[in-house]
C-alpha angles and dihedrals in degrees: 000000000000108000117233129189130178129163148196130217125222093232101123134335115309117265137232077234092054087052098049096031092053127324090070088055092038079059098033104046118349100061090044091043103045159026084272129196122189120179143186089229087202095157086066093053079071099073095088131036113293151175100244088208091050099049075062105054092047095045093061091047092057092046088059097032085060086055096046083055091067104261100152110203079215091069114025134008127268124194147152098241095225086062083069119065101190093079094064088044103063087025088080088039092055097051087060080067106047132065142243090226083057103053100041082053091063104116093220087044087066101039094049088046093054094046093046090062092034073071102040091252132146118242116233115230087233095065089071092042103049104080079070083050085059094047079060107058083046104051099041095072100046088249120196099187135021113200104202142138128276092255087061096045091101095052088059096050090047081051084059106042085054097047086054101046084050095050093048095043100043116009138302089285096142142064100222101223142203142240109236122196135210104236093235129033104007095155112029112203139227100278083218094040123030103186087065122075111237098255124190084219092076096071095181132054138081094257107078117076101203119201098257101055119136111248091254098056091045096056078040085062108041084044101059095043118136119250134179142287098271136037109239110109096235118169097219117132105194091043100030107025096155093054091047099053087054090050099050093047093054084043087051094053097037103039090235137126118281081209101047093044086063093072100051101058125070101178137047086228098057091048089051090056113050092045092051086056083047097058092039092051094048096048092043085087093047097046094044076050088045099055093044093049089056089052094062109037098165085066089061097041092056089052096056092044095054090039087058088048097051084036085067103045097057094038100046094064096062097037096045076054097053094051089050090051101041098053111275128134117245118249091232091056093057094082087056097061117081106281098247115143121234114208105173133047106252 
């Protein structure tokens, strides 16, 4: 079977565009279609300042949230990243590989970046190392395909290019691996503004539908999203980006035509409202999960801790061979040299 991995980070509450735009097909085809890994990628929650508690708090959510979605640890493998060494291992390794010119070249590097002054902030020297962070989960586990969103295609390719440069310089030590996409609403957008992706980071707005919204302040929101000058329901991006987004996220609910669905609506409000019942109507599983799930946190728990097990496993062979190819002395070796201790870096 092809291997598969995907992730979420615990940087904010999960989205309505995190469920349609991954976590529903993760449930629906990869884990029943393939050797599947999905994973809490918590370390890479520390790349801008946090509440550590709260890193916490949101990385367990997730985590259930994975599972509410209907990940079953039966199927497929569910983990938190920092419970499995072996990404900060080859992490380091990974970054021998890439280049500064690489990294400063990431689209979201520079957009985080710009927002972190905007702010007068300082920029952490992990924001523009983690897409090789992200190489890392990949690679570990001799992944064939990475279903992820549009905004995270280059990080993929980066994932490649390095697994390539690695392979020529050193040794065939990686699978290269490819970004896969959901056919409608890969990249749900800001129900207030529809040139911005929902993200789970803006955690405030009244664009963003996440996951646990009561079902009134789901149809509220919906409701209230912004459209376009004009009344005709048209299904145009670039001209009419408002009324797409409504209209792939009622395709997505509702596996139609985002097309098609144009010509059966007259009217903004009738539109509004059939995809907020949608979306009500499509949440209402994962929350009732989701419910049980927080009522029996040892279950979760064990999943986690038997995800992170299996995780290893099938991480520690290829990075155990990266580390062979690249240079490094083998721990094993270590007993065999003459015994003289080395206290400083030379």
């Amino acid at each position: 079977m092809k291997r598969v991995f995907s992730g979420v980070k615990p940087t904010g509450h999960l989205t309505l565009g995190n469920y349609l735009g991954a976590m529903r097909r993760w449930a629906a085809v990869d884990q029943h279609q393939a050797d599947a890994l999905f994973c809490v990628v918590d370390l890479h929650a520390l790349t801008v300042d946090h509440d550590p508690a709260r890193v916490r708090r949101l990385s367990r959510q997730s985590a259930t949230l994975l599972l509410a979605s209907g990940l079953d640890p039966d199927l497929c493998t569910v983990f938190v990243q920092s419970h499995v060494d072996e990404h900060a291992r080859l992490s380091y390794v990974l970054e021998c590989v890439a280049t500064d010119g690489e990294m400063r070249r990431m689209v979201q590097y520079k957009e985080k970046a710009a927002r972190e002054r905007g702010r007068g902030g300082s920029v952490r020297l992990s924001l523009l190392t983690y897409p090789v962070l992200m190489a890392a989960d990949i690679l570990a586990y001799g992944t064939d395909e990475v279903p992820v969103g549009d905004d995270q295609t280059q990080h993929v390719e980066l994932t490649r290019d390095l697994a390539v440069r690695f392979n020529q310089r050193y040794g065939h030590t990686f699978v290269v691996p490819r970004a896969t996409h959901p056919e409608v609403a890969a990249r749900v957008m800001n129900l207030q503004e529809p040139a911005s992706k929902m993200g789970k980071s803006d955690d405030v707005g009244p664009g963003i539908v996440y996951l646990l919204d009561e079902p009134d302040v789901v149809r509220k929101k919906v409701m209230r999203a912004v459209t376009d000058s004009g009344s005709e329901v048209v299904y145009d991006r670039e001209a009419r980006p408002g009324v797409a987004n409504l209209l792939e996220i009622l395709a997505a609910c509702t596996d139609g035509d985002p097309a098609e669905l144009s010509g059966v609506y007259e009217s903004y409000g009738a539109l509004k409202k059939d995809t907020a019942e949608a979306v009500v109507e499509l949440l209402g599983p994962v929350q009732a999960r989701h419910k049980e799930l927080c009522a029996d946190p040892a279950y979760v728990e064990e999943v986690l801790r038997g995800g992170a097990e299996k995780a290893r496993a099938m991480a520690r062979p290829t990075v155990d061979a990266a580390y062979r190819a690249i240079g490094l002395l083998p721990a094993a070796d270590v007993g065999a040299a003459s015994g003289v201790a080395v206290n400083a870096f030379v």
